[in-house]
């Protein structure tokens, strides 16, 4: 059943991304990943009770894997990983290092590890961004932290990647070598999404509407998931303030 | 590991790769259709690692999480600083990660040595001091002032006396992250 309850943007992204998490697979998120943590726990509480979930930085759900998670991913056995970025470009590159001239940046970001390694080897990457604008979706990123498209000689276990925003879901079409619109959220048109994206999204004449959050998803997120985040030391302050009362 | 280089899945096509001269893209010698990033081995001259406890032979118990042992094994010399010096540290000791004396060059008794970070079972991190450091590090003048106040010309004892004022460093059974 479709929910009449309005979600905030963090809740919306957590719900939409939770649907991508599959039962029996291994899915993980890195540090400072509140929305992915909620998505993982929502999936576990609903359609993926046997999923292995790893929430780095959580007091109880971190699993203390250290380098094991790195090597799991290098072996191609990490099924899903979450990532965010400050910029995404037409060619499948993303930037989590600097905004502006890399030698004299306007802004420095954490960059590094997940961008250059985890995003290469996890089978599916879910990117997420709460801002969908032309400063986020640019023709060419200021700095390439991760290249999701590399020559065929660079073998990687990667299967697919998508970007979830507050307006739409963009998925990369490897055959056409560009992003397309997988679906557009209720309240927006495909043209609005294109107008806020700094590169071409291809044919936008027949884009489906993203199935909106259901009452059940919203309810589980705001009760079971919220409680579990608080009791396991998984961004408890975020859970208390961002996830709304049931 | 002692190997001269290692293949890595990742980093290809990034500006990180382009800016570094310690990695190249090379063919897989067993499969000419594949190329990988190959990184040269990192061999630090000296690693300094802080332990919960150490013995006089150099056996030590390092923080539980993290890759300190790997860092030690990559380095030419390894100095272990420790909260406590005890008679014997063995691989059966709980609460940390064991490092054998065969990897350790020297041991230093340095209680409070992780400050402003914490040591599980000994003291929590000093969040207020970390904030002070971050504020100071935001520009050169304030950073120089910080160094003058806490580091330049100061002994370890003077530093510890300063940061312990107002009981910032407290013994805490639960401990924080090192």
CSV table of C-alpha atoms in Angstrom, one decimal:
chain,number,residue,atom,x,y,z
A,1,UNK,CA,0.0,0.0,0.0
A,2,UNK,CA,1.3,3.4,-0.9
A,3,UNK,CA,2.1,5.7,2.0
A,4,UNK,CA,0.3,9.0,2.5
A,5,UNK,CA,2.9,9.8,5.1
A,6,UNK,CA,5.5,12.3,3.8
A,7,UNK,CA,9.0,11.1,4.4
A,8,UNK,CA,12.0,13.4,4.8
A,9,UNK,CA,14.7,13.0,2.2
A,10,UNK,CA,17.0,10.8,4.4
A,11,UNK,CA,14.1,8.4,5.1
A,12,UNK,CA,13.1,8.3,1.4
A,13,UNK,CA,16.6,7.4,0.4
A,14,UNK,CA,16.9,4.8,3.1
A,15,UNK,CA,13.7,3.1,2.0
A,16,UNK,CA,14.5,3.2,-1.7
A,17,UNK,CA,18.0,1.8,-1.2
A,18,UNK,CA,16.8,-0.9,1.2
A,19,UNK,CA,14.9,-2.5,-1.6
A,20,UNK,CA,18.2,-3.2,-3.4
A,21,UNK,CA,19.6,-5.3,-0.6
A,22,UNK,CA,19.2,-9.0,-1.3
A,23,UNK,CA,18.6,-11.8,1.2
A,24,UNK,CA,21.6,-14.1,1.7
A,25,UNK,CA,24.1,-11.6,0.3
A,26,UNK,CA,26.8,-9.6,2.0
A,27,UNK,CA,26.1,-5.9,2.1
A,28,UNK,CA,28.2,-3.2,3.8
A,29,UNK,CA,28.5,0.5,4.4
A,30,UNK,CA,31.5,2.6,5.5
A,31,UNK,CA,32.0,5.2,8.1
A,32,UNK,CA,29.7,8.2,8.4
A,33,UNK,CA,26.9,6.4,6.5
A,34,UNK,CA,23.7,7.0,8.4
A,35,UNK,CA,21.3,6.6,5.5
A,36,UNK,CA,22.9,3.3,4.3
A,37,UNK,CA,23.0,2.0,7.9
A,38,UNK,CA,19.2,2.6,8.1
A,39,UNK,CA,18.7,1.0,4.6
A,40,UNK,CA,20.6,-2.1,5.7
A,41,UNK,CA,18.7,-2.5,8.9
A,42,UNK,CA,15.4,-1.9,7.1
A,43,UNK,CA,16.2,-4.6,4.6
A,44,UNK,CA,17.2,-7.0,7.4
A,45,UNK,CA,13.9,-6.2,9.3
A,46,UNK,CA,11.8,-6.8,6.2
A,47,UNK,CA,12.7,-8.8,3.0
A,48,UNK,CA,16.3,-9.8,3.8
A,49,UNK,CA,16.4,-11.4,7.2
A,50,UNK,CA,19.4,-13.6,6.3
A,51,UNK,CA,21.4,-10.9,4.8
A,52,UNK,CA,24.9,-10.4,6.2
A,53,UNK,CA,25.2,-6.8,7.0
A,54,UNK,CA,28.2,-4.9,8.0
A,55,UNK,CA,28.0,-1.3,9.3
A,56,UNK,CA,31.5,0.1,9.8
A,57,UNK,CA,31.7,2.5,12.7
A,58,UNK,CA,28.6,1.0,14.5
A,59,UNK,CA,29.4,0.0,18.1
A,60,UNK,CA,27.7,-3.4,17.8
A,61,UNK,CA,27.3,-4.0,14.0
A,62,UNK,CA,30.8,-3.2,12.8
A,63,UNK,CA,31.9,-6.8,13.2
A,64,UNK,CA,35.5,-5.6,13.7
A,65,UNK,CA,36.7,-7.0,10.4
A,66,UNK,CA,39.7,-4.7,9.9
A,67,UNK,CA,41.4,-5.7,6.7
A,68,UNK,CA,39.1,-8.7,6.2
A,69,UNK,CA,36.5,-6.5,4.6
A,70,UNK,CA,39.1,-5.1,2.2
A,71,UNK,CA,40.2,-8.5,1.1
A,72,UNK,CA,36.7,-9.8,0.9
A,73,UNK,CA,35.9,-7.0,-1.5
A,74,UNK,CA,39.2,-7.5,-3.5
A,75,UNK,CA,38.2,-11.2,-4.0
A,76,UNK,CA,34.8,-10.0,-5.4
A,77,UNK,CA,32.8,-11.5,-2.6
A,78,UNK,CA,31.2,-8.3,-1.3
A,79,UNK,CA,27.9,-8.1,-3.0
A,80,UNK,CA,26.9,-4.5,-2.2
A,81,UNK,CA,28.5,-1.4,-0.9
A,82,UNK,CA,27.3,2.2,-0.5
A,83,UNK,CA,29.1,5.3,-1.5
A,84,UNK,CA,28.5,9.0,-1.7
A,85,UNK,CA,30.3,11.7,-3.6
A,86,UNK,CA,30.3,15.5,-3.9
A,87,UNK,CA,30.2,15.3,-7.8
A,88,UNK,CA,29.3,12.7,-10.4
A,89,UNK,CA,30.1,13.1,-14.1
A,90,UNK,CA,28.8,11.8,-17.4
A,91,UNK,CA,31.5,9.2,-17.8
A,92,UNK,CA,30.8,7.4,-14.5
A,93,UNK,CA,33.6,9.2,-12.5
A,94,UNK,CA,32.9,10.5,-9.0
A,95,UNK,CA,34.7,12.9,-6.7
A,96,UNK,CA,35.1,12.7,-3.0
A,97,UNK,CA,38.4,14.6,-2.7
A,98,UNK,CA,38.3,18.3,-3.5
A,99,UNK,CA,36.0,21.0,-5.0
A,100,UNK,CA,37.8,23.5,-7.3
A,101,UNK,CA,41.4,23.4,-8.4
A,102,UNK,CA,42.9,20.3,-6.8
A,103,UNK,CA,46.1,22.2,-6.2
A,104,UNK,CA,44.2,25.0,-4.4
A,105,UNK,CA,40.9,23.5,-3.5
A,106,UNK,CA,37.9,25.5,-2.3
A,107,UNK,CA,36.9,22.4,-0.2
A,108,UNK,CA,38.6,19.3,0.9
A,109,UNK,CA,36.8,16.1,1.5
A,110,UNK,CA,37.7,12.7,3.0
A,111,UNK,CA,38.4,11.2,-0.4
A,112,UNK,CA,40.4,8.2,-0.2
A,113,UNK,CA,40.0,4.6,0.5
A,114,UNK,CA,36.5,3.5,-0.3
A,115,UNK,CA,36.5,5.6,-3.5
A,116,UNK,CA,39.6,4.1,-5.0
A,117,UNK,CA,39.3,0.5,-3.8
A,118,UNK,CA,35.9,-0.6,-2.5
A,119,UNK,CA,34.0,1.1,-5.3
A,120,UNK,CA,36.1,-0.9,-7.8
A,121,UNK,CA,35.4,-4.3,-6.4
A,122,UNK,CA,32.0,-4.5,-4.7
A,123,UNK,CA,29.6,-6.2,-7.1
A,124,UNK,CA,27.0,-3.5,-6.9
A,125,UNK,CA,27.5,0.1,-5.7
A,126,UNK,CA,24.7,2.2,-4.5
A,127,UNK,CA,25.6,5.9,-4.7
A,128,UNK,CA,23.4,8.3,-2.8
A,129,UNK,CA,23.2,12.1,-2.7
A,130,UNK,CA,20.5,14.2,-1.0
A,131,UNK,CA,21.2,17.1,-3.4
A,132,UNK,CA,20.2,16.7,-7.1
A,133,UNK,CA,21.6,19.8,-8.8
A,134,UNK,CA,24.0,20.8,-11.6
A,135,UNK,CA,26.7,21.4,-9.2
A,136,UNK,CA,26.5,17.7,-8.1
A,137,UNK,CA,25.9,16.2,-11.6
A,138,UNK,CA,28.6,17.8,-13.7
A,139,UNK,CA,30.0,17.1,-17.2
A,140,UNK,CA,33.4,16.4,-15.7
A,141,UNK,CA,34.3,16.1,-12.0
A,142,UNK,CA,37.0,18.4,-10.5
A,143,UNK,CA,39.0,15.3,-9.3
A,144,UNK,CA,38.5,11.6,-10.1
A,145,UNK,CA,38.3,9.8,-6.8
A,146,UNK,CA,36.8,6.7,-8.5
A,147,UNK,CA,36.4,5.7,-12.1
A,148,UNK,CA,33.4,3.4,-12.5
A,149,UNK,CA,34.2,2.8,-16.1
A,150,UNK,CA,37.7,1.5,-16.9
A,151,UNK,CA,39.2,-0.3,-19.9
A,152,UNK,CA,38.3,-4.0,-20.3
A,153,UNK,CA,41.9,-5.0,-19.4
A,154,UNK,CA,41.2,-3.8,-15.8
A,155,UNK,CA,39.2,-6.7,-14.7
A,156,UNK,CA,36.9,-6.0,-11.8
A,157,UNK,CA,34.1,-8.0,-10.2
A,158,UNK,CA,31.7,-5.1,-10.6
A,159,UNK,CA,28.3,-5.7,-12.1
A,160,UNK,CA,26.3,-2.5,-11.7
A,161,UNK,CA,26.0,0.9,-10.1
A,162,UNK,CA,23.2,3.4,-9.5
A,163,UNK,CA,22.8,6.8,-8.0
A,164,UNK,CA,19.9,7.5,-5.7
A,165,UNK,CA,18.9,11.1,-5.1
A,166,UNK,CA,15.9,12.9,-3.7
A,167,UNK,CA,14.5,13.3,-7.3
A,168,UNK,CA,15.3,10.1,-9.1
A,169,UNK,CA,17.3,6.9,-9.6
A,170,UNK,CA,20.1,7.1,-12.2
A,171,UNK,CA,21.6,3.8,-13.4
A,172,UNK,CA,24.6,3.5,-15.7
A,173,UNK,CA,24.0,1.8,-19.0
A,174,UNK,CA,27.3,0.1,-19.8
A,175,UNK,CA,26.3,-0.6,-23.4
A,176,UNK,CA,25.3,3.0,-24.1
A,177,UNK,CA,28.2,4.1,-21.8
A,178,UNK,CA,26.0,6.7,-20.1
A,179,UNK,CA,23.6,7.3,-17.2
A,180,UNK,CA,19.9,6.8,-17.9
A,181,UNK,CA,16.9,7.5,-15.8
A,182,UNK,CA,15.7,4.3,-14.1
A,183,UNK,CA,12.8,6.0,-12.4
A,184,UNK,CA,11.7,9.4,-11.2
A,185,UNK,CA,10.2,10.0,-7.7
A,186,UNK,CA,6.6,11.2,-7.2
A,187,UNK,CA,6.4,14.9,-7.4
A,188,UNK,CA,9.0,15.3,-10.1
A,189,UNK,CA,9.1,15.0,-13.9
A,190,UNK,CA,11.8,13.4,-16.0
A,191,UNK,CA,12.4,16.9,-17.6
A,192,UNK,CA,12.9,18.4,-14.1
A,193,UNK,CA,15.5,15.8,-13.4
A,194,UNK,CA,17.2,16.4,-16.7
A,195,UNK,CA,17.1,20.2,-16.0
A,196,UNK,CA,19.0,19.6,-12.8
A,197,UNK,CA,21.6,17.3,-14.2
A,198,UNK,CA,24.7,18.7,-15.9
A,199,UNK,CA,24.9,15.9,-18.5
A,200,UNK,CA,22.5,14.2,-21.0
A,201,UNK,CA,20.4,11.3,-19.6
A,202,UNK,CA,19.4,10.0,-23.0
A,203,UNK,CA,15.7,9.2,-23.8
A,204,UNK,CA,13.5,10.5,-21.0
A,205,UNK,CA,10.2,10.1,-22.7
A,206,UNK,CA,9.1,6.9,-20.9
A,207,UNK,CA,10.5,6.9,-17.4
A,208,UNK,CA,8.6,5.1,-14.8
A,209,UNK,CA,7.6,6.6,-11.4
A,210,UNK,CA,9.7,5.2,-8.5
A,211,UNK,CA,7.3,3.1,-6.4
A,212,UNK,CA,6.8,5.4,-3.4
A,213,UNK,CA,7.5,4.3,0.2
A,214,UNK,CA,4.8,2.1,1.6
A,215,UNK,CA,3.1,2.5,5.0
A,216,UNK,CA,4.8,-0.7,6.0
A,217,UNK,CA,8.3,0.5,5.0
A,218,UNK,CA,7.9,3.8,6.7
A,219,UNK,CA,6.5,2.2,9.8
A,220,UNK,CA,9.3,-0.3,10.1
A,221,UNK,CA,11.9,2.3,9.6
A,222,UNK,CA,10.5,4.6,12.2
A,223,UNK,CA,10.0,1.9,14.8
A,224,UNK,CA,12.1,-1.3,14.6
A,225,UNK,CA,15.0,0.2,12.6
A,226,UNK,CA,15.1,3.3,14.7
A,227,UNK,CA,15.1,1.3,18.0
A,228,UNK,CA,17.8,-1.0,16.6
A,229,UNK,CA,20.0,1.9,15.6
A,230,UNK,CA,19.7,3.4,19.1
A,231,UNK,CA,20.3,0.1,21.0
A,232,UNK,CA,23.3,-1.0,18.8
A,233,UNK,CA,25.1,2.3,18.9
A,234,UNK,CA,24.5,2.8,15.2
A,235,UNK,CA,24.3,6.6,14.7
A,236,UNK,CA,21.8,6.8,17.6
A,237,UNK,CA,21.7,10.6,17.6
A,238,UNK,CA,20.9,10.6,13.9
A,239,UNK,CA,18.2,8.0,14.4
A,240,UNK,CA,16.6,10.0,17.2
A,241,UNK,CA,16.5,13.3,15.3
A,242,UNK,CA,16.1,12.3,11.6
A,243,UNK,CA,13.8,9.2,11.7
A,244,UNK,CA,10.5,10.7,12.6
A,245,UNK,CA,8.1,9.5,15.3
A,246,UNK,CA,5.9,6.5,14.2
B,1,UNK,CA,55.4,-9.8,3.4
B,2,UNK,CA,58.8,-8.8,2.0
B,3,UNK,CA,57.6,-8.6,-1.6
B,4,UNK,CA,58.9,-5.8,-3.8
B,5,UNK,CA,55.5,-4.8,-5.1
B,6,UNK,CA,51.8,-5.9,-5.0
B,7,UNK,CA,49.0,-5.8,-7.5
B,8,UNK,CA,45.9,-3.9,-6.3
B,9,UNK,CA,42.3,-4.0,-7.7
B,10,UNK,CA,41.3,-0.4,-7.8
B,11,UNK,CA,42.6,3.1,-8.4
B,12,UNK,CA,42.9,2.8,-12.2
B,13,UNK,CA,41.7,5.9,-13.9
B,14,UNK,CA,41.7,8.1,-10.8
B,15,UNK,CA,43.5,11.3,-10.2
B,16,UNK,CA,45.0,9.8,-7.1
B,17,UNK,CA,46.8,7.3,-9.4
B,18,UNK,CA,47.9,10.0,-11.8
B,19,UNK,CA,49.5,12.0,-9.0
B,20,UNK,CA,51.6,9.2,-7.5
B,21,UNK,CA,54.9,7.8,-8.7
B,22,UNK,CA,54.7,4.7,-6.5
B,23,UNK,CA,52.2,2.9,-8.6
B,24,UNK,CA,52.0,1.9,-12.2
B,25,UNK,CA,49.6,-0.2,-14.4
B,26,UNK,CA,51.3,-3.4,-15.5
B,27,UNK,CA,50.2,-6.6,-17.2
B,28,UNK,CA,49.4,-9.7,-15.1
B,29,UNK,CA,52.4,-11.9,-15.9
B,30,UNK,CA,50.1,-15.0,-15.9
B,31,UNK,CA,47.3,-13.5,-18.0
B,32,UNK,CA,48.3,-11.0,-20.7
B,33,UNK,CA,44.7,-9.9,-21.2
B,34,UNK,CA,44.7,-8.4,-17.7
B,35,UNK,CA,46.3,-5.3,-16.3
B,36,UNK,CA,46.3,-4.2,-12.7
B,37,UNK,CA,47.6,-1.3,-10.7
B,38,UNK,CA,50.9,-2.4,-9.1
B,39,UNK,CA,52.1,-0.6,-6.0
B,40,UNK,CA,55.7,-0.5,-4.8
B,41,UNK,CA,56.2,-1.9,-1.3
B,42,UNK,CA,56.2,0.7,1.5
B,43,UNK,CA,59.1,0.2,3.8
B,44,UNK,CA,59.1,3.0,6.5
B,45,UNK,CA,62.4,3.5,8.2
B,46,UNK,CA,60.8,3.6,11.6
B,47,UNK,CA,57.3,2.7,13.0
B,48,UNK,CA,56.3,4.0,16.4
B,49,UNK,CA,53.4,2.0,17.8
B,50,UNK,CA,51.6,2.6,21.2
B,51,UNK,CA,50.8,-0.5,23.2
B,52,UNK,CA,48.7,-1.3,26.2
B,53,UNK,CA,51.6,-3.2,27.7
B,54,UNK,CA,55.0,-4.5,26.7
B,55,UNK,CA,57.8,-6.7,28.2
B,56,UNK,CA,61.5,-6.1,28.2
B,57,UNK,CA,62.1,-8.5,25.3
B,58,UNK,CA,59.7,-6.4,23.1
B,59,UNK,CA,56.6,-8.6,23.2
B,60,UNK,CA,53.7,-6.3,23.3
B,61,UNK,CA,49.9,-6.0,23.3
B,62,UNK,CA,48.8,-3.4,20.8
B,63,UNK,CA,45.3,-1.9,20.3
B,64,UNK,CA,42.8,-4.6,19.3
B,65,UNK,CA,41.7,-3.1,16.0
B,66,UNK,CA,43.8,-1.7,13.2
B,67,UNK,CA,46.8,-2.8,11.2
B,68,UNK,CA,49.6,-2.0,13.6
B,69,UNK,CA,51.2,-5.4,13.2
B,70,UNK,CA,51.3,-5.1,9.4
B,71,UNK,CA,52.9,-1.6,9.8
B,72,UNK,CA,55.5,-3.1,12.1
B,73,UNK,CA,56.3,-5.9,9.7
B,74,UNK,CA,56.8,-3.4,6.8
B,75,UNK,CA,59.2,-1.1,8.8
B,76,UNK,CA,62.9,-1.4,9.2
B,77,UNK,CA,62.8,-0.4,12.9
B,78,UNK,CA,59.9,-0.6,15.3
B,79,UNK,CA,59.6,1.4,18.5
B,80,UNK,CA,56.9,0.3,20.8
B,81,UNK,CA,55.8,2.8,23.5
B,82,UNK,CA,53.7,1.3,26.2
B,83,UNK,CA,51.3,2.3,29.0
B,84,UNK,CA,52.9,-0.4,31.2
B,85,UNK,CA,56.0,-2.5,31.3
B,86,UNK,CA,55.2,-6.0,32.6
B,87,UNK,CA,57.2,-9.2,33.2
B,88,UNK,CA,55.8,-11.1,30.3
B,89,UNK,CA,53.4,-10.5,27.4
B,90,UNK,CA,52.2,-13.5,25.5
B,91,UNK,CA,49.8,-14.3,22.6
B,92,UNK,CA,47.2,-15.5,25.2
B,93,UNK,CA,46.9,-12.0,26.8
B,94,UNK,CA,43.5,-10.5,26.2
B,95,UNK,CA,42.3,-7.0,25.4
B,96,UNK,CA,44.6,-6.3,22.5
B,97,UNK,CA,46.6,-7.6,19.5
B,98,UNK,CA,49.8,-9.4,20.3
B,99,UNK,CA,53.0,-8.5,18.5
B,100,UNK,CA,56.1,-10.7,18.9
B,101,UNK,CA,59.4,-9.3,20.0
B,102,UNK,CA,60.9,-10.6,16.7
B,103,UNK,CA,59.2,-7.6,15.1
B,104,UNK,CA,60.2,-5.0,17.7
B,105,UNK,CA,63.5,-3.0,17.9
B,106,UNK,CA,62.9,-1.0,21.1
B,107,UNK,CA,60.4,-0.5,23.9
B,108,UNK,CA,59.7,2.7,25.8
B,109,UNK,CA,57.6,3.1,28.9
B,110,UNK,CA,55.3,6.0,28.0
B,111,UNK,CA,52.2,6.2,30.2
B,112,UNK,CA,49.7,8.6,28.7
B,113,UNK,CA,51.6,8.3,25.4
B,114,UNK,CA,48.5,8.0,23.2
B,115,UNK,CA,47.2,11.4,24.3
B,116,UNK,CA,45.0,13.0,22.9
B,117,UNK,CA,43.8,9.7,21.6
B,118,UNK,CA,42.7,7.1,24.2
B,119,UNK,CA,43.8,3.6,25.1
B,120,UNK,CA,41.1,1.0,25.9
B,121,UNK,CA,41.2,0.1,29.6
B,122,UNK,CA,43.5,3.0,30.5
B,123,UNK,CA,41.9,6.3,29.4
B,124,UNK,CA,39.4,7.8,27.0
B,125,UNK,CA,40.3,10.1,24.2
B,126,UNK,CA,40.6,13.7,25.2
B,127,UNK,CA,37.9,15.2,22.9
B,128,UNK,CA,38.4,18.7,24.2
B,129,UNK,CA,42.2,18.6,23.4
B,130,UNK,CA,41.5,17.2,19.9
B,131,UNK,CA,39.1,20.1,19.3
B,132,UNK,CA,41.8,22.5,20.5
B,133,UNK,CA,44.2,21.0,18.1
B,134,UNK,CA,41.8,21.1,15.2
B,135,UNK,CA,41.1,24.8,15.8
B,136,UNK,CA,44.8,25.5,16.0
B,137,UNK,CA,45.6,23.5,12.9
B,138,UNK,CA,43.3,25.6,10.8
B,139,UNK,CA,46.0,28.3,10.1
B,140,UNK,CA,49.7,28.6,10.3
B,141,UNK,CA,49.9,31.2,13.1
B,142,UNK,CA,47.6,29.4,15.5
B,143,UNK,CA,49.3,26.1,14.7
B,144,UNK,CA,52.7,27.6,15.6
B,145,UNK,CA,51.2,28.9,18.8
B,146,UNK,CA,49.9,25.4,19.6
B,147,UNK,CA,53.4,23.9,19.0
B,148,UNK,CA,55.0,26.6,21.2
B,149,UNK,CA,52.6,25.8,24.0
B,150,UNK,CA,52.7,22.0,23.9
B,151,UNK,CA,55.6,20.7,21.9
B,152,UNK,CA,58.6,22.9,21.1
B,153,UNK,CA,61.1,22.7,24.0
B,154,UNK,CA,58.7,20.7,26.1
B,155,UNK,CA,59.6,17.4,27.8
B,156,UNK,CA,57.1,14.5,27.9
B,157,UNK,CA,56.6,15.2,31.6
B,158,UNK,CA,55.8,18.8,30.9
B,159,UNK,CA,53.4,17.9,28.2
B,160,UNK,CA,51.6,15.3,30.4
B,161,UNK,CA,51.4,17.8,33.3
B,162,UNK,CA,49.8,20.3,31.0
B,163,UNK,CA,47.2,18.0,29.5
B,164,UNK,CA,46.4,16.3,32.8
B,165,UNK,CA,45.4,19.6,34.3
B,166,UNK,CA,41.6,19.7,35.0
B,167,UNK,CA,41.8,15.8,34.9
B,168,UNK,CA,41.4,15.6,31.2
B,169,UNK,CA,43.1,12.3,31.1
B,170,UNK,CA,41.1,10.0,33.2
B,171,UNK,CA,41.4,6.3,34.0
B,172,UNK,CA,38.4,4.6,32.5
B,173,UNK,CA,37.7,0.9,32.6
B,174,UNK,CA,35.6,0.9,29.4
B,175,UNK,CA,38.2,2.8,27.4
B,176,UNK,CA,38.0,4.6,24.1
B,177,UNK,CA,39.6,4.1,20.7
B,178,UNK,CA,43.3,4.5,20.3
